[in-house]
PDB file of C-alpha atoms in Angstrom:
ATOM      1  CA  MET A1460      -3.783   0.310 -16.938  1.00 80.00           C
ATOM      2  CA  ARG A1461      -1.108  -2.079 -15.750  1.00 84.00           C
ATOM      3  CA  ILE A1462       0.929  -1.004 -12.711  1.00 87.00           C
ATOM      4  CA  GLU A1463       4.504  -2.239 -12.818  1.00 89.00           C
ATOM      5  CA  LYS A1464       5.687  -4.789 -10.260  1.00 89.00           C
ATOM      6  CA  ASP A1465       8.313  -2.540  -8.687  1.00 92.00           C
ATOM      7  CA  LEU A1466       5.748   0.165  -7.943  1.00 92.00           C
ATOM      8  CA  VAL A1467       3.320  -2.384  -6.489  1.00 91.00           C
ATOM      9  CA  ALA A1468       6.092  -3.836  -4.318  1.00 92.00           C
ATOM     10  CA  ALA A1469       7.236  -0.424  -3.091  1.00 94.00           C
ATOM     11  CA  SER A1470       3.711   0.591  -2.111  1.00 95.00           C
ATOM     12  CA  ALA A1471       2.581  -2.731  -0.616  1.00 97.00           C
ATOM     13  CA  THR A1472       3.771  -2.271   2.979  1.00 97.00           C
ATOM     14  CA  PRO A1473       2.424   1.244   3.533  1.00 97.00           C
ATOM     15  CA  LEU A1474      -0.796   0.309   1.756  1.00 97.00           C
ATOM     16  CA  VAL A1475      -1.454  -2.750   3.945  1.00 98.00           C
ATOM     17  CA  LEU A1476      -0.475  -0.915   7.129  1.00 98.00           C
ATOM     18  CA  GLY A1477      -2.743   1.976   6.160  1.00 98.00           C
ATOM     19  CA  ILE A1478      -5.643  -0.372   5.460  1.00 98.00           C
ATOM     20  CA  LEU A1479      -5.157  -2.140   8.789  1.00 98.00           C
ATOM     21  CA  ALA A1480      -4.993   1.243  10.544  1.00 98.00           C
ATOM     22  CA  GLU A1481      -8.641   1.612   9.456  1.00 97.00           C
ATOM     23  CA  GLY A1482      -9.506  -1.619  11.292  1.00 96.00           C
ATOM     24  CA  ASP A1483      -8.750  -5.328  11.582  1.00 95.00           C
ATOM     25  CA  LEU A1484      -9.355  -7.384   8.444  1.00 95.00           C
ATOM     26  CA  TYR A1485      -8.793 -10.835   7.005  1.00 94.00           C
ATOM     27  CA  GLY A1486      -6.768 -11.456   3.844  1.00 94.00           C
ATOM     28  CA  TYR A1487      -9.523 -11.461   1.241  1.00 93.00           C
ATOM     29  CA  ALA A1488     -10.957  -8.223   2.665  1.00 95.00           C
ATOM     30  CA  ILE A1489      -7.515  -6.587   2.375  1.00 97.00           C
ATOM     31  CA  ILE A1490      -7.265  -7.651  -1.273  1.00 97.00           C
ATOM     32  CA  LYS A1491     -10.762  -6.281  -1.909  1.00 97.00           C
ATOM     33  CA  ARG A1492      -9.901  -2.972  -0.181  1.00 97.00           C
ATOM     34  CA  VAL A1493      -6.751  -2.543  -2.311  1.00 97.00           C
ATOM     35  CA  SER A1494      -8.881  -2.994  -5.408  1.00 95.00           C
ATOM     36  CA  GLU A1495     -11.462  -0.486  -4.132  1.00 96.00           C
ATOM     37  CA  LEU A1496      -8.836   2.117  -3.221  1.00 96.00           C
ATOM     38  CA  SER A1497      -7.154   1.826  -6.623  1.00 94.00           C
ATOM     39  CA  GLY A1498     -10.378   1.912  -8.608  1.00 93.00           C
ATOM     40  CA  GLY A1499      -9.615  -1.624  -9.742  1.00 92.00           C
ATOM     41  CA  GLY A1500      -6.163  -0.677 -11.005  1.00 92.00           C
ATOM     42  CA  MET A1501      -4.370  -2.893  -8.497  1.00 94.00           C
ATOM     43  CA  GLN A1502      -5.430  -6.532  -8.468  1.00 92.00           C
ATOM     44  CA  TRP A1503      -3.529  -8.345  -5.742  1.00 95.00           C
ATOM     45  CA  THR A1504      -3.476 -12.113  -5.342  1.00 93.00           C
ATOM     46  CA  ASP A1505      -3.190 -14.360  -2.286  1.00 94.00           C
ATOM     47  CA  GLY A1506       0.318 -15.242  -3.426  1.00 95.00           C
ATOM     48  CA  MET A1507       1.340 -11.598  -3.145  1.00 94.00           C
ATOM     49  CA  LEU A1508      -0.534 -10.643   0.036  1.00 97.00           C
ATOM     50  CA  TYR A1509       0.133 -13.518   2.439  1.00 97.00           C
ATOM     51  CA  PRO A1510       3.950 -13.480   2.216  1.00 97.00           C
ATOM     52  CA  LEU A1511       3.756  -9.730   2.891  1.00 98.00           C
ATOM     53  CA  LEU A1512       1.458 -10.239   5.892  1.00 98.00           C
ATOM     54  CA  HIS A1513       3.763 -12.927   7.279  1.00 97.00           C
ATOM     55  CA  ARG A1514       6.780 -10.627   6.878  1.00 98.00           C
ATOM     56  CA  LEU A1515       4.940  -7.758   8.583  1.00 98.00           C
ATOM     57  CA  GLU A1516       4.018 -10.137  11.390  1.00 98.00           C
ATOM     58  CA  ARG A1517       7.659 -11.237  11.810  1.00 98.00           C
ATOM     59  CA  LEU A1518       8.671  -7.554  11.973  1.00 98.00           C
ATOM     60  CA  GLY A1519       6.078  -6.978  14.695  1.00 98.00           C
ATOM     61  CA  TYR A1520       4.038  -4.531  12.598  1.00 98.00           C
ATOM     62  CA  VAL A1521       1.002  -6.794  12.384  1.00 98.00           C
ATOM     63  CA  SER A1522      -0.581  -9.345  14.711  1.00 98.00           C
ATOM     64  CA  SER A1523      -2.996 -12.085  13.740  1.00 97.00           C
ATOM     65  CA  SER A1524      -5.731 -14.083  15.421  1.00 96.00           C
ATOM     66  CA  TRP A1525      -8.197 -16.703  14.306  1.00 94.00           C
ATOM     67  CA  GLY A1526     -11.879 -15.830  14.218  1.00 86.00           C
ATOM     68  CA  THR A1527     -15.088 -17.054  12.672  1.00 84.00           C
ATOM     69  CA  SER A1528     -16.916 -15.279   9.886  1.00 78.00           C
ATOM     70  CA  GLU A1529     -20.669 -14.702   9.847  1.00 80.00           C
ATOM     71  CA  ALA A1530     -20.902 -17.726   7.544  1.00 85.00           C
ATOM     72  CA  GLY A1531     -19.151 -19.861  10.179  1.00 86.00           C
ATOM     73  CA  ARG A1532     -15.825 -20.082   8.331  1.00 87.00           C
ATOM     74  CA  ARG A1533     -12.560 -19.769  10.254  1.00 91.00           C
ATOM     75  CA  ARG A1534     -10.528 -16.788   9.112  1.00 92.00           C
ATOM     76  CA  LYS A1535      -7.280 -15.288  10.224  1.00 95.00           C
ATOM     77  CA  HIS A1536      -7.710 -11.615  11.072  1.00 96.00           C
ATOM     78  CA  TYR A1537      -4.855  -9.150  10.954  1.00 98.00           C
ATOM     79  CA  ALA A1538      -4.396  -6.035  13.077  1.00 98.00           C
ATOM     80  CA  ILE A1539      -1.794  -3.284  13.066  1.00 98.00           C
ATOM     81  CA  THR A1540       0.390  -3.067  16.185  1.00 98.00           C
ATOM     82  CA  ALA A1541       1.923  -0.017  17.880  1.00 98.00           C
ATOM     83  CA  ALA A1542       5.186  -0.752  16.037  1.00 98.00           C
ATOM     84  CA  GLY A1543       3.193  -1.004  12.820  1.00 98.00           C
ATOM     85  CA  ARG A1544       1.652   2.414  13.439  1.00 98.00           C
ATOM     86  CA  GLU A1545       5.140   3.863  13.938  1.00 98.00           C
ATOM     87  CA  ALA A1546       6.335   2.196  10.727  1.00 98.00           C
ATOM     88  CA  LEU A1547       3.277   3.548   8.912  1.00 98.00           C
ATOM     89  CA  ALA A1548       3.976   7.098  10.116  1.00 98.00           C
ATOM     90  CA  ASP A1549       7.577   6.759   8.905  1.00 98.00           C
ATOM     91  CA  ARG A1550       6.468   5.439   5.509  1.00 97.00           C
ATOM     92  CA  GLN A1551       3.913   8.248   5.189  1.00 97.00           C
ATOM     93  CA  GLU A1552       6.688  10.810   5.650  1.00 97.00           C
ATOM     94  CA  GLN A1553       8.858   9.059   3.057  1.00 97.00           C
ATOM     95  CA  TRP A1554       6.031   8.795   0.513  1.00 96.00           C
ATOM     96  CA  ALA A1555       5.093  12.444   1.034  1.00 97.00           C
ATOM     97  CA  VAL A1556       8.635  13.452  -0.001  1.00 97.00           C
ATOM     98  CA  VAL A1557       8.557  11.159  -3.039  1.00 96.00           C
ATOM     99  CA  ALA A1558       5.061  12.289  -4.076  1.00 95.00           C
ATOM    100  CA  ASP A1559       6.034  15.957  -3.741  1.00 96.00           C
ATOM    101  CA  ALA A1560       9.160  15.471  -5.858  1.00 96.00           C
ATOM    102  CA  LEU A1561       7.145  13.653  -8.542  1.00 95.00           C
ATOM    103  CA  ARG A1562       4.437  16.330  -8.502  1.00 95.00           C
ATOM    104  CA  GLN A1563       7.039  19.060  -8.980  1.00 94.00           C
ATOM    105  CA  VAL A1564       8.853  17.353 -11.836  1.00 95.00           C
ATOM    106  CA  TRP A1565       5.609  16.440 -13.596  1.00 93.00           C
ATOM    107  CA  GLN A1566       4.282  19.986 -13.264  1.00 91.00           C
ATOM    108  CA  SER A1567       7.477  21.461 -14.692  1.00 88.00           C
ATOM    109  CA  ALA A1568       7.456  18.905 -17.513  1.00 84.00           C
ATOM    110  CA  GLN A1569       3.964  20.041 -18.524  1.00 78.00           C
ATOM    111  CA  ARG A1570       4.964  23.697 -18.850  1.00 71.00           C
ATOM    112  CA  PRO A1571       6.309  24.792 -22.210  1.00 66.00           C
ATOM    113  CA  PRO A1572      10.043  25.495 -22.146  1.00 64.00           C
ATOM    114  CA  ALA A1573      10.941  29.088 -21.383  1.00 62.00           C
ATOM    115  CA  VAL A1574      12.067  31.097 -24.386  1.00 60.00           C
ATOM    116  CA  THR A1575      15.426  32.685 -23.747  1.00 60.00           C
ATOM    117  CA  GLU A1576      16.141  35.981 -25.488  1.00 63.00           C
ATOM    118  CA  GLY A1577      18.648  35.665 -28.281  1.00 61.00           C
ATOM    119  CA  TRP A1578      17.960  31.972 -28.832  1.00 59.00           C
ATOM    120  CA  ALA A1579      15.682  31.911 -31.799  1.00 51.00           C
TER     121      ALA A1579
END
């Protein structure tokens, strides 16, 4: 299944903030986690993730620091900030409203139309 760009873009910020709320990670690990969470349905690239991380850093939602991996490679690690946690809580509320509205409309769309007396 292919997920349309606008849906990926709309979900990117809360998804990354939610992932970082689980713990600090470097870019590749974030991309891998997105793939895991979506059952492979979302395949992000570096070109999509890093501009988002830089924007979140400019907004003060994410901080970064350089570290060394177990293999000795330098990697930039990202962590959610207090402002990022507040933004995540706000986004969670917004998405809950959207998800509930979608659930309701999809459930009503699955029910057969009601038969009105006299309309046959």
